[in-house]
Every structure is written in C-alpha cells, then in structure tokens.
Short mmCIF file of C-alpha atoms in Angstrom, two decimals:
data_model
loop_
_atom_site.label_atom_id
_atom_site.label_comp_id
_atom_site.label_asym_id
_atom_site.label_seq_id
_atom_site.Cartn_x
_atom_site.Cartn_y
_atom_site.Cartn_z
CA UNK L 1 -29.11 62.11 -6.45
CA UNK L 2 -27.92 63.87 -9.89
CA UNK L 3 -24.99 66.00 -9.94
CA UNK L 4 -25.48 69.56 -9.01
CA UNK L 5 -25.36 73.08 -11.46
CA UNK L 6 -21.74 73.75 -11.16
CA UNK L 7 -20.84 77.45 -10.25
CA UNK L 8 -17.63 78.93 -10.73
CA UNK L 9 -16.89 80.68 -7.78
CA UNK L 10 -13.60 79.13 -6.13
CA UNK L 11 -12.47 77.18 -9.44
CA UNK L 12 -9.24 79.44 -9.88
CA UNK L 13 -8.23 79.06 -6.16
CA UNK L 14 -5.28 77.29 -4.83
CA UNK L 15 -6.19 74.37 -3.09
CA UNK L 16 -3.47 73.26 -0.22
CA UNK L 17 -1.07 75.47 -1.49
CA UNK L 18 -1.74 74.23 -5.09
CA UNK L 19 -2.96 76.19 -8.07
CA UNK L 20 -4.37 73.78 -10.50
CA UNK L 21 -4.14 74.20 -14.01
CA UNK L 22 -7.61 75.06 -16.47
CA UNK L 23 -8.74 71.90 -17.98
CA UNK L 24 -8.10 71.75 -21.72
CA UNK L 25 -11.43 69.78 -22.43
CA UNK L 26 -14.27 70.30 -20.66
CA UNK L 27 -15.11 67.86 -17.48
CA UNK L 28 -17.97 65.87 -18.81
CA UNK L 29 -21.55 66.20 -16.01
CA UNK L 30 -21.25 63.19 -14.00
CA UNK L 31 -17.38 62.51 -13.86
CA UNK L 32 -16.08 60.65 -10.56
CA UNK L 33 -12.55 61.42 -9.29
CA UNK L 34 -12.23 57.21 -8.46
CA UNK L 35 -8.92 58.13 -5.87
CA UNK L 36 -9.36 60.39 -3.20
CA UNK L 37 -8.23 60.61 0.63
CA UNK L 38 -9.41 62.71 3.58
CA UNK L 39 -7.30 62.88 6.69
CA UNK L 40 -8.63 64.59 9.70
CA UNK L 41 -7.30 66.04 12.38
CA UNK L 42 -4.75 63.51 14.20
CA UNK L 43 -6.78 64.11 17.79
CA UNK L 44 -9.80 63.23 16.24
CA UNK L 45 -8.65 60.59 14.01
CA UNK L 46 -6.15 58.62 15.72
CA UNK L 47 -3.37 57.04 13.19
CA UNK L 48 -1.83 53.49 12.76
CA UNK L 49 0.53 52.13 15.09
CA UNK L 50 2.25 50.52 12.01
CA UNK L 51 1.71 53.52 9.95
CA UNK L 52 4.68 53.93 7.69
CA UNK L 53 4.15 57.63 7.40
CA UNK L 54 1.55 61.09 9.00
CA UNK L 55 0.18 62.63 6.16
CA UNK L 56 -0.75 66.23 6.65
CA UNK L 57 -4.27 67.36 7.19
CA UNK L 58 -6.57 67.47 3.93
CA UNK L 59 -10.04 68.19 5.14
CA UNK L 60 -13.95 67.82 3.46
CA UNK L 61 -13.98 71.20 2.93
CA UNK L 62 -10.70 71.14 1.15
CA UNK L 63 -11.73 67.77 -0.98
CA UNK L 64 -14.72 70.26 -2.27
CA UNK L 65 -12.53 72.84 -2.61
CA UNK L 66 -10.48 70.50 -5.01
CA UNK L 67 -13.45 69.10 -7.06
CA UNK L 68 -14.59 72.44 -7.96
CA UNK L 69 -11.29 73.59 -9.15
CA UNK L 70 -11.71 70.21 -11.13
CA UNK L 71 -15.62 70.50 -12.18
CA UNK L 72 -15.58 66.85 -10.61
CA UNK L 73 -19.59 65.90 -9.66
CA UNK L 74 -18.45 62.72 -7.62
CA UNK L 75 -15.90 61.03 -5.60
CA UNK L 76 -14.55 57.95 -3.96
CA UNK L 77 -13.03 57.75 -0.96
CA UNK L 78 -10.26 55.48 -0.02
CA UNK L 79 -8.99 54.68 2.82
CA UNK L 80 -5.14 55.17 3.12
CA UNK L 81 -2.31 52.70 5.23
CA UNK L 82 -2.07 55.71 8.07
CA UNK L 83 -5.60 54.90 8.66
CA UNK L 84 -5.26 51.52 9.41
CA UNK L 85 -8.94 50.12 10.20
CA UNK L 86 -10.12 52.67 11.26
CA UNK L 87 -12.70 53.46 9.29
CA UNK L 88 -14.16 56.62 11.22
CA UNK L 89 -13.02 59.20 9.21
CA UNK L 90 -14.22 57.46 5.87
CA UNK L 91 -17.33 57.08 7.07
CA UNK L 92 -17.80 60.83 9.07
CA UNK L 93 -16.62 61.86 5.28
CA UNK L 94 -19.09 60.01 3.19
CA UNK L 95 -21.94 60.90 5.74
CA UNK L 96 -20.64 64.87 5.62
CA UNK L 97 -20.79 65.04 1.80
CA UNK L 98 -24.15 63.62 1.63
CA UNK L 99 -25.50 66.06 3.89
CA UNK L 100 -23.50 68.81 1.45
CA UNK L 101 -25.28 67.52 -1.40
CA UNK L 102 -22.34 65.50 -2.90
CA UNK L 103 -22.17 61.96 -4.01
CA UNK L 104 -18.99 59.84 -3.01
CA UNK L 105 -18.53 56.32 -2.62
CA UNK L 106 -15.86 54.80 -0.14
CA UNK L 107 -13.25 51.85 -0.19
CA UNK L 108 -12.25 50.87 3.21
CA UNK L 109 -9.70 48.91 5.02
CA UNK L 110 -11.43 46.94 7.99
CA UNK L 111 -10.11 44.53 10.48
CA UNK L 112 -10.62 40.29 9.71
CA UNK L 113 -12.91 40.00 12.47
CA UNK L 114 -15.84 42.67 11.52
CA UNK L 115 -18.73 41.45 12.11
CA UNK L 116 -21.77 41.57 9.74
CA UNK L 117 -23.47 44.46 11.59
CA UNK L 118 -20.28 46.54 11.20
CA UNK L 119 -19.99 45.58 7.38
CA UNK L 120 -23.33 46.67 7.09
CA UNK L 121 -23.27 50.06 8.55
CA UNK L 122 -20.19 50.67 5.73
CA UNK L 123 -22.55 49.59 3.00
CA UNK L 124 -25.06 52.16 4.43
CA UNK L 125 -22.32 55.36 5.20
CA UNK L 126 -21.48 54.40 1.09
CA UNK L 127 -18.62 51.76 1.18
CA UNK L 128 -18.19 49.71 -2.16
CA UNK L 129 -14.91 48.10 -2.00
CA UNK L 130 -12.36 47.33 0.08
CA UNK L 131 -9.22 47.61 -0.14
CA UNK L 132 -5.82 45.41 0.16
CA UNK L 133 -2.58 47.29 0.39
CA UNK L 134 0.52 45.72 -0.18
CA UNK L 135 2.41 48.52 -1.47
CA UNK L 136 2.71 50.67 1.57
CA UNK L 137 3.97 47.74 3.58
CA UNK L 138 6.24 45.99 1.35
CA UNK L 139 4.60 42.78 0.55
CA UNK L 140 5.63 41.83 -2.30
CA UNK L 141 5.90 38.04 -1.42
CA UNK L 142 3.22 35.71 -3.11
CA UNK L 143 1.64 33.78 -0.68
CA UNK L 144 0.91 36.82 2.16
CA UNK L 145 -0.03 38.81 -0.96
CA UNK L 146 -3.03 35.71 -1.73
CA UNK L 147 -3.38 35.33 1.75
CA UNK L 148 -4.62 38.90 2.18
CA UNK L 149 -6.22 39.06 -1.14
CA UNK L 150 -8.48 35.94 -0.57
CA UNK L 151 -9.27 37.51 3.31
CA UNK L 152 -10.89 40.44 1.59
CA UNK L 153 -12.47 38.72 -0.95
CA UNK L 154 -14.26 36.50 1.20
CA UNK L 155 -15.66 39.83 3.15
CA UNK L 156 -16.53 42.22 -0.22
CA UNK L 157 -18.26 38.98 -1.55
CA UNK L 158 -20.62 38.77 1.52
CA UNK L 159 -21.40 42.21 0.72
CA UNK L 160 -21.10 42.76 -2.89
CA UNK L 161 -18.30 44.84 -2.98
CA UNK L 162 -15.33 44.55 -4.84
CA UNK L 163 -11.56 44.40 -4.02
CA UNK L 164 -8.90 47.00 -4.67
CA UNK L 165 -5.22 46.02 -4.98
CA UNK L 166 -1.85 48.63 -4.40
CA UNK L 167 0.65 46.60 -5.32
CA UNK L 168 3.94 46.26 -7.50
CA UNK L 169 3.46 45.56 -11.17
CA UNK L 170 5.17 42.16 -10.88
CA UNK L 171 3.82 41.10 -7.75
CA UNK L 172 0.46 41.38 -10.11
CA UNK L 173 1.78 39.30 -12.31
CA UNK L 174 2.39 37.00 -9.46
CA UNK L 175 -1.15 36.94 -8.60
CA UNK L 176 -2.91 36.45 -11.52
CA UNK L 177 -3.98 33.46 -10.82
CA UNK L 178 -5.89 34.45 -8.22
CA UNK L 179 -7.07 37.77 -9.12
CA UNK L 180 -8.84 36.66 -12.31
CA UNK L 181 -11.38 34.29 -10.38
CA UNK L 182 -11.26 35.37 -6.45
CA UNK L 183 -14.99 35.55 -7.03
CA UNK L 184 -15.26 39.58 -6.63
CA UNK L 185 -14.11 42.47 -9.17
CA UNK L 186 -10.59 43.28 -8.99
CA UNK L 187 -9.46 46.84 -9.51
CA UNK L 188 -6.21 47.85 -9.63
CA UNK L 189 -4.50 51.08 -8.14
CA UNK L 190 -2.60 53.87 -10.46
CA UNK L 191 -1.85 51.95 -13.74
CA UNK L 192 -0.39 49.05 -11.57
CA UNK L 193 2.59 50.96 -11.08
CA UNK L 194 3.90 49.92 -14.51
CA UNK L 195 6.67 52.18 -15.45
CA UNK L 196 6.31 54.06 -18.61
CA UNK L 197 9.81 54.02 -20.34
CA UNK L 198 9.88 50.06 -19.73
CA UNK L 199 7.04 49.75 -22.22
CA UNK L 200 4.45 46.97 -22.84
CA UNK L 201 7.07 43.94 -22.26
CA UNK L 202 7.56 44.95 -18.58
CA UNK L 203 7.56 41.70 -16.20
CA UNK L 204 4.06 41.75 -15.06
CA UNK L 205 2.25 44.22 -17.52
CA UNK L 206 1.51 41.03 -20.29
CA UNK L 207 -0.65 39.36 -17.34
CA UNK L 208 -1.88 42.98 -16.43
CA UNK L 209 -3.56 43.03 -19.97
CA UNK L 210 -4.38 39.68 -19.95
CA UNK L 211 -6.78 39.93 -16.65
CA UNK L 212 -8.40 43.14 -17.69
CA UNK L 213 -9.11 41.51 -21.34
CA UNK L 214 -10.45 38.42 -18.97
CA UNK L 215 -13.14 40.56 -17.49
CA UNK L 216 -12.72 40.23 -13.92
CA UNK L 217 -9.99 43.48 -13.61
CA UNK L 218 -10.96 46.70 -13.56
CA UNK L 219 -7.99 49.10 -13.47
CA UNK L 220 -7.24 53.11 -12.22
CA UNK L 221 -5.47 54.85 -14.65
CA UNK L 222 -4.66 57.46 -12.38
CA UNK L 223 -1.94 60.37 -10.96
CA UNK L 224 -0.17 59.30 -14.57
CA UNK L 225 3.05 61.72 -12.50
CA UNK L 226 3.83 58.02 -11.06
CA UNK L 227 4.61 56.54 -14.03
CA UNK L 228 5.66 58.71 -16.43
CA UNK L 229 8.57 60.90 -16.72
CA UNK L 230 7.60 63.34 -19.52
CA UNK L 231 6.14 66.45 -18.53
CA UNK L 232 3.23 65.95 -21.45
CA UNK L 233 3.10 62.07 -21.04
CA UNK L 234 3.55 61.24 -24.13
CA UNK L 235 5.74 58.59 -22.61
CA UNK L 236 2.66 57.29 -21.60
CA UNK L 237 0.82 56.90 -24.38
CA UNK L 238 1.69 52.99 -25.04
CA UNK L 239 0.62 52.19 -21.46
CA UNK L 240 -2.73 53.84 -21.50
CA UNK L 241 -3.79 53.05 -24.93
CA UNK L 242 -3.07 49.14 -24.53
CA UNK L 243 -4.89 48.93 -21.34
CA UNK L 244 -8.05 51.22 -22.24
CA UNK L 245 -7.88 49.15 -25.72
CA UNK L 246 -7.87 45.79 -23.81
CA UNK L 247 -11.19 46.61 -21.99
CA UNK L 248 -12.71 50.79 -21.77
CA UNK L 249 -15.51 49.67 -19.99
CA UNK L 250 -13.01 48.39 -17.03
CA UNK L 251 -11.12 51.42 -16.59
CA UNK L 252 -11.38 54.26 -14.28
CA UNK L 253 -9.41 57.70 -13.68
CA UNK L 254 -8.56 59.05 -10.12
CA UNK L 255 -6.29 62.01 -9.63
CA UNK L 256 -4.64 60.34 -5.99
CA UNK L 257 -5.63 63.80 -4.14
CA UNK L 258 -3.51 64.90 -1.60
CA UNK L 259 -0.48 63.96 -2.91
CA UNK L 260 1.16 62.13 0.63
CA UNK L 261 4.07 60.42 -1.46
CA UNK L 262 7.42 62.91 -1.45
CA UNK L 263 9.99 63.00 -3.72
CA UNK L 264 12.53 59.83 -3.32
CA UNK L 265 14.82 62.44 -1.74
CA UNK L 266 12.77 63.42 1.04
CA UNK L 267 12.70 60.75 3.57
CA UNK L 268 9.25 59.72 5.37
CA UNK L 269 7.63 61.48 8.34
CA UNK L 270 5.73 58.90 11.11
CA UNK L 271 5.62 61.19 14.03
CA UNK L 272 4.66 64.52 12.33
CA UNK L 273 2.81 65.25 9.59
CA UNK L 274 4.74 65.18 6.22
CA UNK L 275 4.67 67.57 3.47
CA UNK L 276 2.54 67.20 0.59
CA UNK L 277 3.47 66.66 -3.05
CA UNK L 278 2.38 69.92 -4.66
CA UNK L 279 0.67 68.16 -7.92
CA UNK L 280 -0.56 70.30 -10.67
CA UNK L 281 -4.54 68.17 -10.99
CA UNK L 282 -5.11 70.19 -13.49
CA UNK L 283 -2.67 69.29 -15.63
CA UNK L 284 -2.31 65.57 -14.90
CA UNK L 285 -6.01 65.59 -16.22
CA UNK L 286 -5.38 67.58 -19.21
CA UNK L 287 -2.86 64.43 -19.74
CA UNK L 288 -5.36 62.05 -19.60
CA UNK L 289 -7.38 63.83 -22.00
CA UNK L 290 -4.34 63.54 -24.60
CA UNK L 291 -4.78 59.76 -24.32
CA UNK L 292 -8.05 59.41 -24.83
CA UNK L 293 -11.10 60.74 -27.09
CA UNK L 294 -14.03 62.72 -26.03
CA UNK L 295 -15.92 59.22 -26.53
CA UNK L 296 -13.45 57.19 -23.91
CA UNK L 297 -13.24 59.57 -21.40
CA UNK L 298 -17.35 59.81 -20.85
CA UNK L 299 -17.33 56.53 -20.64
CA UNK L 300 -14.11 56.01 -17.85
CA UNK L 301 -15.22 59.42 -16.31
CA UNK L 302 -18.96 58.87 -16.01
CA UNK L 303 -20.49 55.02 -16.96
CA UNK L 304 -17.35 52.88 -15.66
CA UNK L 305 -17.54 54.84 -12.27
CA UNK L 306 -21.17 54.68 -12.07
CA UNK L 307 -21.43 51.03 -12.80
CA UNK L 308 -18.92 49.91 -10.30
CA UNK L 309 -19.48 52.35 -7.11
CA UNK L 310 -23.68 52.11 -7.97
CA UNK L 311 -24.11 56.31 -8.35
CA UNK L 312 -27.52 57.10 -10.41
CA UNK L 313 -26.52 56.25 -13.90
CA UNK L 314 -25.48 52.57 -13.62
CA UNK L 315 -26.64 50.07 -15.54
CA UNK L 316 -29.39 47.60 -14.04
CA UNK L 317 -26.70 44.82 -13.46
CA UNK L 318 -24.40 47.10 -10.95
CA UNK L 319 -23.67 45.36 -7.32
CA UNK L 320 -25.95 47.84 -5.36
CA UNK L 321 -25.55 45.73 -2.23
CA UNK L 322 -25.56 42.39 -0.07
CA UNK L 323 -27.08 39.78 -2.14
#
C-alpha cells in the first residue's frame, strides 16, 4: 500500500477543538506521525483498574481528521497506560484504517502471559513494538525498570518487534546497560524527557547519546512542547541537533496526538474523562522543521519510520515479522 493523493478538503478544520497551524514546509509523501493514541468510547473500551487518569474520547475518524490537517500519509498507534492490556481498541483501530485505505502500525502493551497465538494475531492487526511504561506509573527504580524491560524484550524478540521505553531521562541513564544489548531495538519516547534549558550535561542525556551513537536506540523526537519552554524552540535546538547528529537514521518524529497530559495545575481525572491539552500540531511541526533540513526530515519523516514499523519503502533488512 502507497500513500494516497492527498485532497484538501478538511485541512483548515479544527480538530477536537483545535485549529492547527499551516505547515511552513511542505509534509514530505510518505511521512509517519510515529506517536499517536485512539481512545474509544469507555462502554466499549473498558479502562485500567490502575489507570492513573480517563482521557477523553479521540476517535478514528478524528485521528484522520488530524492527519489531514497535517498532510500525514501514515501512523502508529500506541497504546496508552489507561488502556492497560487491553489491546482491543489498538487492534479495532489498525484493522479500521486499513479498511479506510490508511497505513498505521501499532505498539501495544500486553499482559506476561500472552500466548503465541495472541502475539500473533497483533503481528497480523499491524503491531510492531511493544511498549514498557514507566513514566505513567512512577518507576523510576532500577531493578523493576530492567525487570520490565527484559519481560518485554523477551516477547518483541519472539516476534521481531522492538521495545519502546517512557521513562525519566535519568532513569535512562540508569538503564543503559541494559538497553544497549537487550537483544531488540530500543526506542525511546519524546526526546527522553530531557529538559531543554538543562542542556547537553543533563544527568542521563551523555548515556542518551551514547546508546543512540551505539546503534541499538532509536529515539522520538516528538511533542518538542514537553521539553522546551520557548514558544519557537530555539531552546531546543542543542537537544535535537546532538541527538539527530549522533545517529539520523535512528530518529523518528511523533506529534503525541491527543494531548491527555494537563497543565501541572490541573490535577488528574480517573473517574471522568479529563480535558485535553489544546496543542497547536501545526506549529510544534513547523518547530521541528527549524531543527532540521529538508534532507533530515525525509529521512526521520519517511525512511526511519518505514524501516522500523516495515510500511512499503523499507529497506530489505527491516524486521517484517517472527523469525
């Protein structure tokens, strides 16, 4: 499957209450949005127990909605902490935009005792990766963070997937040992959560570099709002540019669409749905595209994406599934 013609109608529309910017560069034909959530509706799609928060509704039609404002071809899906292992609406989302036409990938969250048959069916309905979240929960101690990182590993590698990582920037730091030879790709959520304005020196970001220079880290440099604090980015600039320096072909972009994280003011909803960080897409693209040449951004946009999640384009040596 190729990407589509693009058209134009619905590209100025508000999308969940959200206007999104123009783009100041043009999307290049191909480009994969590598961070993306659905949530249906809460009867259909029962949440976590443990969740930590109810994100609002943000349905197929609205993801579409958001990747034609965007002139995005492709997607991946991940699946967020409400979710918990349930990976129904992941999968009735991949399977929905296939039969629209659209190519998406998914990451998934599933329990420790799937069973091969079950792993399967996710590599079929489009699953690459899956994912470990340590973030959400507030792991930030070493040895649970390994314990759950090696767990997954040991699954994605029966499958030839990879492993995705949400973590603090120091607990990364903490793991390096590990994530550099776990035995799977590595990729790591949203810049690592390094924080802008503490520069290149920051405890964790040295072994950051040093695993994506290593070759077995892949990392997302996306919804750049997290890290930065200027409205332009160029606060930014030192973080981007030393990790798409270290290794281009090992970085990614993902916008984090809907925005479920609030404001540190507004305190956390786990028994109604929560309201939605109104984030401008539009212009936390047209921020990426100040870090990064024409040249940089086909290649995160496009080839990286390809190569890792197996759309069209990939090179011969992609993981395309169970060995």
């Amino acid at each position: 499957m190729t990407p589509t013609s693009r058209s134009t109608e619905g590209r100025d529309a508000p999308v969940l209450g959200v206007q999104h910017s123009r783009l100041e560069v043009p999307m290049p034909r191909g480009a994969c949005d590598c961070h993306v959530h659905v949530f249906g509706a809460a009867g259909q799609y029962p949440f976590a127990a443990n969740r930590t928060f109810m994100p609002s509704p943000a349905t197929v039609d609205d993801l579409i909605a958001f990747q034609t404002a965007l002139d995005l071809d492709r997607a991946v899906i991940v699946q967020a902490s409400p979710q918990g292992t349930d990976t129904r609406c992941l999968t009735d989302t991949l399977t929905e935009l296939r039969q629209r036409g659209r190519e998406a990938r998914g990451v998934a969250v599933v329990r420790t005792d799937a069973t091969s048959a079950e792993l399967r069916a996710l590599h079929a309905a489009g699953v690459r990766g899956l994912r470990v979240n340590l973030q959400s929960f507030g792991i930030t101690a070493p040895e649970a963070a390994r314990e759950q990182l090696r767990a997954a590993a040991r699954v994605a590698g029966s499958m030839g997937w990879h492993v995705q990582i949400y973590a603090q920037l120091h607990v990364i730091g903490e793991l390096a040992d590990v994530l550099g030879d776990v035995g799977v790709p590595v990729v790591i959520d949203h810049f690592g959560l390094a924080h802008a304005s503490d520069g290149l020196s920051q405890k964790g970001f040295p072994e950051l570099l040093a695993l994506v220079k290593a070759g077995n880290v892949w990392v997302k440099l996306s919804a750049p709002y997290r890290i930065i604090q200027h409205p332009l980015g160029d606060d930014g600039v030192s973080i981007a540019r030393a990790l798409i320096d270290a290794r281009l072909d090992h970085m990614l972009w993902g916008t984090d669409w809907p925005h479920t994280n609030p404001a540190a003011d507004i305190p956390r909803l786990r028994d109604r749905p929560e309201p939605l960080r109104p984030v401008d897409d539009g212009a936390q693209f047209n921020i990426f595209t100040r870090w990064t040449s024409a040249h940089e951004r086909e290649r995160i946009l496009v080839h990286n994406a390809a190569h890792l999640y197996g759309f069209a384009d990939a090179s011969s040596d992609v993981r395309n599934g169970p060995p």
